Amino acid sequence: MERIGFIGLGIMGAPMAQNLIKAGYYLHVYDIDHDRTIAVASSGCSNASSAYHVARTSDIIITMVPDTPELEQVIWGENGIIDAVRPDSLFIDMSTIASSTAIRMHDALVAKKVQVLDAPVSGGQTGAEQATLSIMVGGSKQAFDRALPVLKVMGKNIVHIGGPGAGQMAKTCNQIIVALTIQGVAEALTLAKKAGIDAAKVREALLGGFAQSRILDVHGQRMLDNNYQPGFKTHLQRKDLNIALQTGNELAVPLPGSSQVAALLDALIARGDAELDHSALAKLMGEMSGID
Amino acid sequence: MERIGFIGLGIMGAPMAQNLIKAGYYLHVYDIDHDRTIAVASSGCSNASSAYHVARTSDIIITMVPDTPELEQVIWGENGIIDAVRPDSLFIDMSTIASSTAIRMHDALVAKKVQVLDAPVSGGQTGAEQATLSIMVGGSKQAFDRALPVLKVMGKNIVHIGGPGAGQMAKTCNQIIVALTIQGVAEALTLAKKAGIDAAKVREALLGGFAQSRILDVHGQRMLDNNYQPGFKTHLQRKDLNIALQTGNELAVPLPGSSQVAALLDALIARGDAELDHSALAKLMGEMSGID
């Protein structure tokens, strides 16, 4: 069994690492927050004092960090992995970053004779805990085949999309759809609430037709409950739309809907709601409509 | 068994009427297009020469017409039903119109001692043919209970949302969500295509995560195939968003996403694509991105 190093033990990374431990893998874990590292290590694995040490001792290195700067720190920062990775090791970044950044990272690590995959996920905290994440993978077939048994411990719908960066591109597509679907559900349920009809019955009826979506099901319920505890935070959804807009800009693809939802998320963040679940777009719509 | 009159035998109405005939109901049918009337009547029911005659002979009158003007014509126009409806009959409008218009119509017919329901549907031509429509109903409990056996012949997920107009309000919500979800899927798959990755694999992967929706499944496939045969026509989706914007205006609910998609549908219609399926928003996004 390959030794796994896991870097980034937040709301997603911690349960993903724990599922690997439960599956019998020997893990070396690290988070910039020492308490998080200790918390996961206490469930039965070694804790490392830096990303560097993780890389020195691992056959497979998995990263799950919030954004590009954190990932660049893990790779090129002080005690980063770039000078510690073992030849023939496999690096799997499961964070959500821009496809073009993933390709840069891929090229730098391949130069160190490392196999590299971008393998971002969808499914949120629940998906991470229940090992039902959807995983979108970019990189070589050889690296994908090597990673598959490990990925299967963390997710269910695992698709090899294409070469380097293709996994991140698919995740960008995912975040565009999620953003617009949430905005659609938010506008619809706000209208229903203001009209004074039973918005719960509207959700129930619409789940049986063409408006059906996992967002209407899960996030629609949150909107009915006015419960915006994350889940997936507004500022992270905003970050992911920034990746989408950056990618659209690089490829000359106008993304009018994504641009608009990004602006609405900015308004939500300006109101102090950055830490709420992204379904709080309904809170913003409600406030814009004079609903409490 | 109650005698049913069915007015409006288009892409939706014809299969709905045929399902009622198959279920053993005695139907009297009428469409402003005589050929359509004859086509449905030939499958085993009577054809009427006007809406007036349908109303004279029916216990239950069902209407399924494209828009408000056609419905007003059926009710108040020459040979309309308003002077023909029998007391204690049940009028069920299954067209998609504004909630406020449905309430006006309700009040006018209730004054004639008629029971009235607004019962718009979701599920498209396939749903109509396979009797799997989702039906959103507004009106009294008594009228709903009377209509239920008939509605069950045409649909599966039948929800009594609330009083008069509530069914149309739910349908308006439905069309908002459908519009924004299609736009989200269109932006995402256009980005994937322009990036040169396998958009079919992106769809497959995303169906397993939070971006899952019936739109991604059905309309996403149409976008991959560049097959924009309706389905549900672009100009009807635009009409339904007009209802949404009108309703938002009446209730002081800003609908930024709906407004934007309405503008994009206008652009699509200006290009001559009014008769294509509403998933042709992806055709527009492709053209805006320089993709054939």
Coordinates of C-alpha atoms in Angstrom, one line a residue:
Chain A
M1 CA 0.0 0.0 0.0
E2 CA 1.3 3.4 -0.9
R3 CA 2.1 5.9 1.8
I4 CA 0.0 9.0 1.5
G5 CA 0.8 12.5 2.6
F6 CA -2.3 14.8 3.0
I7 CA -1.8 18.6 3.2
G8 CA -4.8 20.8 4.1
L9 CA -7.2 19.5 6.8
G10 CA -10.1 22.0 6.7
I11 CA -13.8 21.4 6.3
M12 CA -13.2 19.2 3.3
G13 CA -9.6 17.8 3.8
A14 CA -10.1 16.5 7.3
P15 CA -13.0 14.1 6.5
M16 CA -11.3 13.1 3.3
A17 CA -8.1 12.2 5.2
Q18 CA -10.0 10.4 7.8
N19 CA -11.7 8.2 5.2
L20 CA -8.3 7.2 3.9
I21 CA -7.2 6.3 7.4
K22 CA -10.3 4.2 7.9
A23 CA -9.6 2.4 4.6
G24 CA -6.2 1.3 6.1
Y25 CA -3.8 3.7 4.4
Y26 CA -0.8 5.0 6.3
L27 CA -1.1 8.8 6.3
H28 CA 1.2 11.6 7.1
V29 CA -0.9 14.8 7.5
Y30 CA -0.1 18.5 7.7
D31 CA -2.1 21.7 8.0
I32 CA -0.7 25.2 8.5
D33 CA -3.1 25.2 11.6
H34 CA -1.3 23.0 14.1
D35 CA -4.5 22.2 16.0
R36 CA -6.1 20.8 12.9
T37 CA -3.1 18.6 12.2
I38 CA -3.2 17.2 15.7
A39 CA -7.0 16.6 15.5
V40 CA -6.7 14.5 12.4
A41 CA -3.5 12.8 13.6
S42 CA -5.2 11.7 16.8
S43 CA -7.6 9.5 14.7
G44 CA -4.6 7.3 13.8
C45 CA -1.8 8.7 11.7
S46 CA 1.4 10.7 11.8
N47 CA 1.5 14.4 11.9
A48 CA 4.2 16.3 10.0
S49 CA 5.7 19.6 10.9
S50 CA 5.7 21.0 7.3
A51 CA 4.7 20.2 3.7
Y52 CA 8.4 19.5 3.1
H53 CA 8.3 16.6 5.6
V54 CA 5.1 15.2 4.1
A55 CA 6.7 15.1 0.7
R56 CA 9.9 13.4 2.0
T57 CA 8.0 10.5 3.4
S58 CA 5.1 10.0 0.9
D59 CA 4.5 8.0 -2.3
I60 CA 1.3 10.0 -3.0
I61 CA 0.9 13.6 -1.9
I62 CA -2.6 15.0 -1.8
T63 CA -3.4 18.7 -1.3
M64 CA -6.7 20.2 -0.4
V65 CA -6.3 23.9 0.3
P66 CA -8.6 26.9 -0.2
D67 CA -7.0 28.8 -3.1
T68 CA -4.1 29.3 -5.4
P69 CA -1.8 31.3 -3.0
E70 CA -2.0 28.6 -0.4
L71 CA -1.2 25.9 -3.0
E72 CA 1.7 28.0 -4.3
Q73 CA 2.9 28.3 -0.7
V74 CA 2.7 24.5 -0.2
I75 CA 4.8 23.9 -3.4
W76 CA 7.2 26.8 -3.6
G77 CA 7.0 28.4 -0.2
E78 CA 9.2 28.0 2.8
N79 CA 9.5 24.3 3.6
G80 CA 7.5 23.6 0.4
I81 CA 7.4 20.3 -1.4
I82 CA 9.2 21.3 -4.5
D83 CA 12.7 20.3 -3.1
A84 CA 11.4 17.3 -1.2
V85 CA 9.2 15.3 -3.6
R86 CA 10.5 11.8 -4.4
P87 CA 11.0 10.8 -8.0
D88 CA 8.1 8.6 -9.2
S89 CA 5.8 9.9 -6.5
L90 CA 2.3 11.0 -7.4
F91 CA 1.0 14.5 -6.6
I92 CA -2.8 15.0 -6.6
D93 CA -4.1 18.4 -6.1
M94 CA -7.8 18.3 -5.1
S95 CA -8.1 22.0 -4.3
T96 CA -10.1 24.2 -6.7
I97 CA -7.9 26.5 -8.7
A98 CA -7.7 27.8 -12.3
S99 CA -7.0 25.3 -15.0
S100 CA -4.1 27.4 -16.3
T101 CA -2.5 27.4 -12.9
A102 CA -2.9 23.7 -12.6
I103 CA -1.0 23.3 -15.9
R104 CA 1.9 25.5 -14.6
M105 CA 2.0 23.4 -11.5
H106 CA 1.9 20.2 -13.5
D107 CA 4.8 21.2 -15.6
A108 CA 7.0 22.3 -12.6
L109 CA 6.4 19.0 -10.8
V110 CA 6.8 16.8 -13.9
A111 CA 10.2 18.3 -14.3
K112 CA 11.0 16.7 -10.9
K113 CA 9.9 13.3 -12.3
V114 CA 6.7 13.4 -10.3
Q115 CA 3.3 12.2 -11.7
V116 CA 0.7 15.0 -11.4
L117 CA -3.1 15.1 -11.4
D118 CA -5.6 17.9 -10.9
A119 CA -8.6 16.3 -9.2
P120 CA -11.0 18.9 -7.8
V121 CA -14.2 17.7 -6.2
S122 CA -17.9 18.5 -5.9
G123 CA -20.3 17.5 -3.2
G124 CA -19.4 19.6 -0.3
Q125 CA -18.8 18.7 3.3
T126 CA -21.4 16.0 3.3
G127 CA -19.9 14.4 0.2
A128 CA -16.4 14.5 1.9
E129 CA -17.7 12.9 5.1
Q130 CA -19.8 10.2 3.3
A131 CA -17.1 9.6 0.7
T132 CA -19.6 10.4 -2.1
L133 CA -17.6 13.2 -3.7
S134 CA -17.7 13.7 -7.5
I135 CA -14.1 13.9 -8.6
M136 CA -13.0 15.5 -11.9
V137 CA -9.6 14.4 -12.9
G138 CA -7.0 15.9 -15.3
G139 CA -3.6 14.3 -16.2
S140 CA -2.2 11.2 -17.8
K141 CA -4.0 7.9 -18.0
Q142 CA -1.1 6.2 -16.1
A143 CA -1.3 8.7 -13.2
F144 CA -5.1 8.3 -13.2
D145 CA -4.9 4.5 -13.0
R146 CA -2.5 4.8 -10.1
A147 CA -4.7 7.3 -8.2
L148 CA -8.0 5.5 -8.8
P149 CA -8.0 3.2 -5.8
V150 CA -7.2 6.1 -3.5
L151 CA -9.8 8.4 -5.1
K152 CA -12.4 5.7 -4.7
V153 CA -12.0 5.9 -1.0
M154 CA -13.0 9.5 -1.1
G155 CA -15.6 9.7 -3.9
K156 CA -18.1 7.9 -6.0
N157 CA -18.4 9.5 -9.4
I158 CA -14.8 9.7 -10.6
V159 CA -14.3 10.8 -14.2
H160 CA -11.0 11.2 -16.1
I161 CA -11.9 14.3 -18.1
G162 CA -8.6 14.7 -20.0
G163 CA -5.0 15.9 -19.8
P164 CA -3.4 18.3 -17.4
G165 CA -5.8 21.0 -16.3
A166 CA -8.9 19.3 -17.6
G167 CA -10.1 18.4 -14.1
Q168 CA -9.9 22.0 -13.0
M169 CA -11.7 23.1 -16.2
A170 CA -14.5 20.7 -15.4
K171 CA -14.7 22.1 -11.8
T172 CA -14.9 25.6 -13.2
C173 CA -17.8 24.5 -15.3
N174 CA -19.3 23.0 -12.2
Q175 CA -19.1 26.2 -10.2
I176 CA -20.6 28.2 -13.1
I177 CA -23.7 25.9 -13.1
V178 CA -23.9 25.9 -9.3
A179 CA -23.8 29.7 -9.1
L180 CA -26.5 30.3 -11.7
T181 CA -28.7 27.5 -10.4
I182 CA -28.6 29.0 -6.9
Q183 CA -29.4 32.4 -8.2
G184 CA -32.3 31.0 -10.2
V185 CA -33.7 29.1 -7.1
A186 CA -33.1 32.3 -5.0
E187 CA -35.1 34.5 -7.4
A188 CA -37.9 31.9 -7.7
L189 CA -38.3 31.3 -4.0
T190 CA -38.1 35.0 -3.2
L191 CA -40.9 35.7 -5.6
A192 CA -43.0 32.9 -4.1
K193 CA -42.4 34.2 -0.5
K194 CA -43.3 37.8 -1.5
A195 CA -46.4 36.5 -3.3
G196 CA -47.5 35.0 -0.1
I197 CA -47.8 31.4 -1.5
D198 CA -46.4 28.4 0.2
A199 CA -42.8 28.3 -1.0
A200 CA -42.2 24.8 0.4
K201 CA -45.0 23.5 -1.8
V202 CA -43.4 25.3 -4.8
R203 CA -40.1 23.6 -4.1
E204 CA -41.9 20.2 -3.8
A205 CA -43.8 20.7 -7.1
L206 CA -40.8 22.0 -9.0
L207 CA -38.6 19.0 -7.9
G208 CA -40.9 16.9 -10.1
G209 CA -40.3 18.9 -13.3
F210 CA -37.7 20.5 -15.5
A211 CA -36.6 22.8 -12.7
Q212 CA -35.4 19.8 -10.7
S213 CA -31.8 20.1 -9.4
R214 CA -29.8 19.0 -6.5
I215 CA -29.5 22.7 -5.7
L216 CA -33.3 23.1 -5.6
D217 CA -33.4 20.1 -3.3
V218 CA -30.6 21.0 -0.9
H219 CA -30.1 24.7 -1.1
G220 CA -33.8 25.4 -1.8
Q221 CA -34.5 23.8 1.6
R222 CA -31.9 26.0 3.2
M223 CA -33.6 29.1 1.7
L224 CA -37.0 27.9 3.0
D225 CA -35.4 27.5 6.5
N226 CA -33.5 30.8 6.3
N227 CA -30.6 28.6 7.4
Y228 CA -27.4 29.8 5.8
Q229 CA -24.8 28.0 7.9
P230 CA -22.2 26.6 5.5
G231 CA -22.0 24.3 3.6
F232 CA -19.9 26.1 1.1
K233 CA -19.0 29.6 2.0
T234 CA -20.0 32.7 -0.1
H235 CA -16.5 34.0 -0.3
L236 CA -15.3 30.6 -1.7
Q237 CA -18.1 30.6 -4.3
R238 CA -17.0 34.1 -5.2
K239 CA -13.4 32.9 -5.5
D240 CA -14.5 30.1 -7.8
L241 CA -16.4 32.5 -10.0
N242 CA -13.3 34.6 -10.2
I243 CA -11.5 31.5 -11.6
A244 CA -14.4 31.2 -14.1
L245 CA -14.2 34.8 -15.2
Q246 CA -10.4 34.6 -15.4
T247 CA -10.7 31.5 -17.5
G248 CA -13.4 33.0 -19.7
N249 CA -11.1 36.0 -20.2
E250 CA -8.2 33.8 -21.1
L251 CA -10.3 31.9 -23.7
A252 CA -12.4 34.8 -24.9
V253 CA -15.6 33.2 -23.7
P254 CA -18.1 35.9 -22.4
L255 CA -19.9 34.6 -19.3
P256 CA -22.7 37.1 -18.7
G257 CA -24.5 35.0 -16.1
S258 CA -21.4 34.2 -14.1
S259 CA -20.3 37.8 -14.1
Q260 CA -23.7 38.9 -12.8
V261 CA -23.8 36.3 -10.0
A262 CA -20.2 37.3 -9.1
A263 CA -21.4 40.9 -8.6
L264 CA -24.3 39.7 -6.5
L265 CA -21.9 37.7 -4.3
D266 CA -19.8 40.8 -4.0
A267 CA -22.9 42.6 -2.7
L268 CA -23.6 39.8 -0.2
I269 CA -19.9 39.9 1.0
A270 CA -20.1 43.7 1.3
R271 CA -23.1 43.2 3.7
G272 CA -20.8 41.0 5.9
D273 CA -22.1 37.7 4.8
A274 CA -18.9 36.2 3.4
E275 CA -18.9 33.3 5.8
L276 CA -22.5 32.2 5.1
D277 CA -23.4 29.4 2.8
H278 CA -23.6 30.4 -0.9
S279 CA -27.4 29.8 -0.8
A280 CA -27.4 33.1 1.1
L281 CA -27.9 34.7 -2.4
A282 CA -31.6 34.1 -1.4
K283 CA -31.0 36.3 1.7
L284 CA -29.7 39.0 -0.6
M285 CA -32.7 38.7 -2.9
G286 CA -35.0 38.8 0.1
E287 CA -33.4 41.9 1.4
M288 CA -33.6 43.5 -2.0
S289 CA -37.3 42.7 -2.0
G290 CA -38.0 44.0 1.4
I291 CA -38.6 40.5 2.9
D292 CA -37.0 39.8 6.3
Chain B
M1 CA -67.7 10.0 -15.7
E2 CA -67.6 13.7 -16.3
R3 CA -67.7 14.9 -19.9
I4 CA -64.5 16.8 -20.7
G5 CA -64.0 19.7 -23.2
F6 CA -60.4 20.3 -24.3
I7 CA -59.5 23.5 -26.0
G8 CA -56.0 24.0 -27.5
L9 CA -54.5 21.0 -29.2
G10 CA -50.9 22.0 -29.9
I11 CA -47.6 20.3 -29.1
M12 CA -48.8 19.9 -25.5
G13 CA -52.6 19.8 -25.6
A14 CA -52.9 17.1 -28.3
P15 CA -51.1 14.3 -26.4
M16 CA -52.7 15.4 -23.1
A17 CA -56.2 15.1 -24.7
Q18 CA -55.2 11.8 -26.2
N19 CA -54.2 10.5 -22.8
L20 CA -57.7 11.4 -21.5
I21 CA -59.4 9.6 -24.4
K22 CA -57.2 6.5 -23.7
A23 CA -58.3 6.7 -20.1
G24 CA -61.9 6.3 -21.2
Y25 CA -63.1 9.9 -20.9
Y26 CA -65.6 11.3 -23.4
L27 CA -64.0 14.3 -24.9
H28 CA -65.2 17.3 -26.9
V29 CA -62.1 18.9 -28.5
Y30 CA -61.5 22.3 -30.2
D31 CA -58.5 24.1 -31.6
I32 CA -58.5 27.3 -33.7
D33 CA -56.6 25.3 -36.3
H34 CA -59.3 23.0 -37.7
D35 CA -56.7 20.4 -38.9
R36 CA -55.5 19.9 -35.4
T37 CA -59.1 19.5 -34.1
I38 CA -59.8 16.8 -36.7
A39 CA -56.5 15.0 -36.0
V40 CA -57.3 14.6 -32.3
A41 CA -61.0 13.8 -32.9
S42 CA -60.0 11.0 -35.3
S43 CA -58.4 9.2 -32.3
G44 CA -61.9 8.8 -30.8
C45 CA -63.9 11.8 -29.7
S46 CA -66.1 14.6 -30.8
N47 CA -64.9 17.8 -32.5
A48 CA -66.5 21.1 -31.7
S49 CA -66.8 24.1 -34.0
S50 CA -66.0 26.6 -31.3
A51 CA -65.0 27.1 -27.7
Y52 CA -68.6 28.0 -27.1
H53 CA -69.8 24.6 -28.2
V54 CA -67.2 22.9 -26.0
A55 CA -68.4 24.8 -23.0
R56 CA -72.1 24.0 -23.7
T57 CA -71.5 20.3 -23.6
S58 CA -68.9 19.8 -21.0
D59 CA -68.8 19.3 -17.2
I60 CA -65.1 20.0 -17.2
I61 CA -63.4 22.4 -19.6
I62 CA -59.6 22.3 -20.0
T63 CA -57.6 24.9 -21.8
M64 CA -54.0 24.6 -23.1
V65 CA -53.2 27.6 -25.2
P66 CA -49.9 29.4 -25.9
D67 CA -50.4 32.8 -24.1
T68 CA -52.8 35.2 -22.4
P69 CA -54.3 36.7 -25.6
E70 CA -55.4 33.3 -26.9
L71 CA -56.9 32.4 -23.5
E72 CA -58.8 35.7 -23.4
Q73 CA -60.1 35.0 -26.8
V74 CA -61.3 31.5 -25.7
I75 CA -63.1 33.1 -22.7
W76 CA -64.3 36.5 -23.9
G77 CA -63.8 36.4 -27.6
E78 CA -66.3 35.6 -30.4
N79 CA -67.9 32.2 -29.6
G80 CA -66.0 32.3 -26.3
I81 CA -67.0 30.2 -23.3
I82 CA -68.1 33.0 -20.9
D83 CA -71.8 32.9 -22.1
A84 CA -71.8 29.1 -22.6
V85 CA -70.3 27.7 -19.4
R86 CA -72.8 25.5 -17.3
P87 CA -73.2 26.3 -13.7
D88 CA -71.3 23.9 -11.5
S89 CA -68.9 23.0 -14.3
L90 CA -65.2 23.0 -13.6
F91 CA -62.8 25.2 -15.6
I92 CA -59.1 24.1 -15.6
D93 CA -56.6 26.4 -17.4
M94 CA -53.4 24.5 -17.9
S95 CA -51.7 27.2 -20.1
T96 CA -48.9 29.3 -18.7
I97 CA -50.0 32.8 -18.0
A98 CA -49.4 35.5 -15.3
S99 CA -50.7 34.7 -11.8
S100 CA -52.5 38.1 -11.7
T101 CA -54.3 37.3 -15.0
A102 CA -55.3 33.8 -13.7
I103 CA -56.9 35.5 -10.7
R104 CA -58.9 37.9 -12.9
M105 CA -60.1 35.0 -15.0
H106 CA -61.0 33.0 -11.8
D107 CA -63.1 35.9 -10.5
A108 CA -65.0 36.3 -13.8
L109 CA -65.8 32.6 -14.1
V110 CA -66.7 32.1 -10.4
A111 CA -69.3 34.9 -11.0
K112 CA -70.9 32.4 -13.5
K113 CA -71.0 29.8 -10.7
V114 CA -68.1 27.8 -12.3
Q115 CA -65.3 26.2 -10.3
V116 CA -61.9 27.4 -11.5
L117 CA -58.4 26.1 -11.2
D118 CA -55.1 27.3 -12.7
A119 CA -53.0 24.2 -13.3
P120 CA -50.0 24.9 -15.5
V121 CA -47.5 22.1 -16.2
S122 CA -43.8 21.4 -16.4
G123 CA -42.2 18.5 -18.3
G124 CA -42.5 19.4 -21.9
Q125 CA -43.7 17.4 -24.9
T126 CA -42.3 14.2 -23.5
G127 CA -44.0 14.7 -20.2
A128 CA -47.3 15.4 -22.0
E129 CA -46.9 12.2 -24.2
Q130 CA -45.9 10.0 -21.3
A131 CA -48.4 11.5 -18.8
T132 CA -45.5 12.4 -16.5
L133 CA -46.2 16.1 -16.3
S134 CA -45.6 18.0 -13.1
I135 CA -48.8 20.0 -12.4
M136 CA -49.0 23.0 -10.1
V137 CA -52.5 23.8 -9.0
G138 CA -54.1 27.0 -7.7
G139 CA -57.7 27.2 -6.5
S140 CA -60.1 25.8 -3.9
K141 CA -59.6 22.4 -2.2
Q142 CA -63.0 21.4 -3.5
A143 CA -62.2 22.1 -7.1
F144 CA -58.8 20.5 -6.7
D145 CA -60.4 17.2 -5.4
R146 CA -62.8 17.2 -8.3
A147 CA -60.0 17.7 -10.8
L148 CA -57.5 15.3 -9.3
P149 CA -58.7 12.1 -11.1
V150 CA -58.5 13.9 -14.4
L151 CA -55.1 15.5 -13.7
K152 CA -53.7 12.1 -12.7
V153 CA -54.4 10.9 -16.3
M154 CA -52.0 13.6 -17.6
G155 CA -49.3 14.0 -14.9
K156 CA -47.5 12.4 -12.0
N157 CA -46.3 15.1 -9.6
I158 CA -49.6 17.0 -8.9
V159 CA -49.3 19.6 -6.1
H160 CA -52.1 21.8 -4.8
I161 CA -50.0 24.9 -4.1
G162 CA -52.7 27.2 -2.8
G163 CA -55.6 29.5 -3.7
P164 CA -56.4 31.1 -7.1
G165 CA -53.2 32.1 -9.0
A166 CA -50.9 30.0 -6.8
G167 CA -50.4 27.4 -9.6
Q168 CA -49.4 30.1 -12.1
M169 CA -47.1 31.6 -9.5
A170 CA -45.3 28.3 -9.0
K171 CA -45.0 27.9 -12.8
T172 CA -43.5 31.4 -13.0
C173 CA -40.9 30.2 -10.3
N174 CA -40.3 27.1 -12.4
Q175 CA -39.6 29.1 -15.6
I176 CA -37.2 31.4 -13.7
I177 CA -35.2 28.4 -12.5
V178 CA -35.3 26.7 -15.9
A179 CA -34.0 29.8 -17.6
L180 CA -31.1 30.4 -15.3
T181 CA -30.1 26.8 -15.2
I182 CA -30.0 26.6 -19.0
Q183 CA -27.9 29.7 -19.1
G184 CA -25.5 28.2 -16.5
V185 CA -25.2 25.0 -18.4
A186 CA -24.8 26.9 -21.7
E187 CA -21.9 29.0 -20.2
A188 CA -20.2 26.0 -18.7
L189 CA -20.4 23.8 -21.8
T190 CA -19.3 26.6 -24.0
L191 CA -16.3 27.2 -21.8
A192 CA -15.5 23.5 -21.9
K193 CA -15.8 23.3 -25.7
K194 CA -13.6 26.4 -26.3
A195 CA -11.0 25.0 -23.8
G196 CA -10.8 21.9 -26.0
I197 CA -11.7 19.4 -23.3
D198 CA -14.3 16.7 -23.7
A199 CA -17.6 18.5 -22.9
A200 CA -19.5 15.1 -22.8
K201 CA -17.2 13.9 -20.0
V202 CA -17.7 17.2 -18.2
R203 CA -21.5 16.7 -18.3
E204 CA -21.1 13.1 -17.1
A205 CA -18.9 14.1 -14.2
L206 CA -21.1 17.1 -13.2
L207 CA -24.2 15.0 -13.1
G208 CA -22.8 13.3 -10.1
G209 CA -22.3 16.4 -8.0
F210 CA -24.0 19.7 -6.9
A211 CA -24.3 20.9 -10.5
Q212 CA -26.8 18.0 -11.2
S213 CA -30.1 19.0 -12.7
R214 CA -32.6 17.6 -15.2
I215 CA -31.6 20.5 -17.4
L216 CA -27.9 19.5 -17.4
D217 CA -29.1 15.9 -18.2
V218 CA -31.6 16.7 -21.0
H219 CA -30.7 20.1 -22.3
G220 CA -26.9 19.6 -21.7
Q221 CA -27.1 16.6 -24.1
R222 CA -28.9 18.8 -26.7
M223 CA -26.0 21.3 -26.4
L224 CA -23.4 18.6 -26.9
D225 CA -25.3 17.3 -30.0
N226 CA -25.9 20.9 -31.3
N227 CA -29.5 19.7 -31.7
Y228 CA -31.8 22.5 -31.0
Q229 CA -35.1 21.1 -32.3
P230 CA -37.8 21.8 -29.8
G231 CA -38.7 20.7 -27.1
F232 CA -39.8 24.1 -25.7
K233 CA -39.4 27.0 -28.1
T234 CA -37.1 30.0 -27.4
H235 CA -40.0 32.5 -28.0
L236 CA -42.2 30.7 -25.4
Q237 CA -39.4 30.7 -22.8
R238 CA -39.0 34.4 -23.5
K239 CA -42.8 34.9 -23.1
D240 CA -42.6 33.0 -19.7
L241 CA -39.8 35.2 -18.6
N242 CA -41.9 38.2 -19.5
I243 CA -44.5 36.9 -17.1
A244 CA -41.8 36.5 -14.5
L245 CA -40.6 40.1 -15.0
Q246 CA -44.1 41.4 -15.0
T247 CA -44.8 39.5 -11.8
G248 CA -41.6 40.7 -10.2
N249 CA -42.5 44.2 -11.1
E250 CA -46.0 43.9 -9.6
L251 CA -44.6 42.5 -6.4
A252 CA -41.4 44.7 -6.3
V253 CA -39.1 41.7 -6.4
P254 CA -36.0 42.5 -8.5
L255 CA -35.0 39.5 -10.7
P256 CA -31.5 40.3 -12.1
G257 CA -30.8 36.9 -13.4
S258 CA -34.2 36.5 -15.1
S259 CA -33.8 40.0 -16.7
Q260 CA -30.4 39.0 -18.1
V261 CA -31.5 35.7 -19.6
A262 CA -34.6 37.5 -21.1
A263 CA -32.2 39.9 -22.8
L264 CA -30.1 36.9 -24.1
L265 CA -33.2 35.2 -25.4
D266 CA -34.1 38.5 -27.2
A267 CA -30.6 38.3 -28.8
L268 CA -31.3 34.7 -29.8
I269 CA -34.7 35.7 -31.3
A270 CA -33.1 38.6 -33.1
R271 CA -30.8 36.1 -34.9
G272 CA -33.8 34.3 -36.2
D273 CA -33.8 31.4 -33.7
A274 CA -37.2 32.0 -32.0
E275 CA -38.4 28.5 -33.1
L276 CA -35.4 26.6 -31.7
D277 CA -35.4 24.9 -28.3
H278 CA -34.6 27.2 -25.4
S279 CA -31.3 25.2 -24.9
A280 CA -30.2 27.2 -28.0
L281 CA -28.9 29.7 -25.4
A282 CA -25.8 27.5 -25.8
K283 CA -25.8 28.3 -29.6
L284 CA -25.8 32.0 -28.7
M285 CA -23.0 31.6 -26.2
G286 CA -21.0 29.6 -28.8
E287 CA -21.5 32.3 -31.4
M288 CA -20.5 35.0 -28.9
S289 CA -17.3 32.9 -28.2
G290 CA -16.4 32.3 -31.9
I291 CA -17.3 28.6 -31.8
D292 CA -19.3 27.1 -34.7

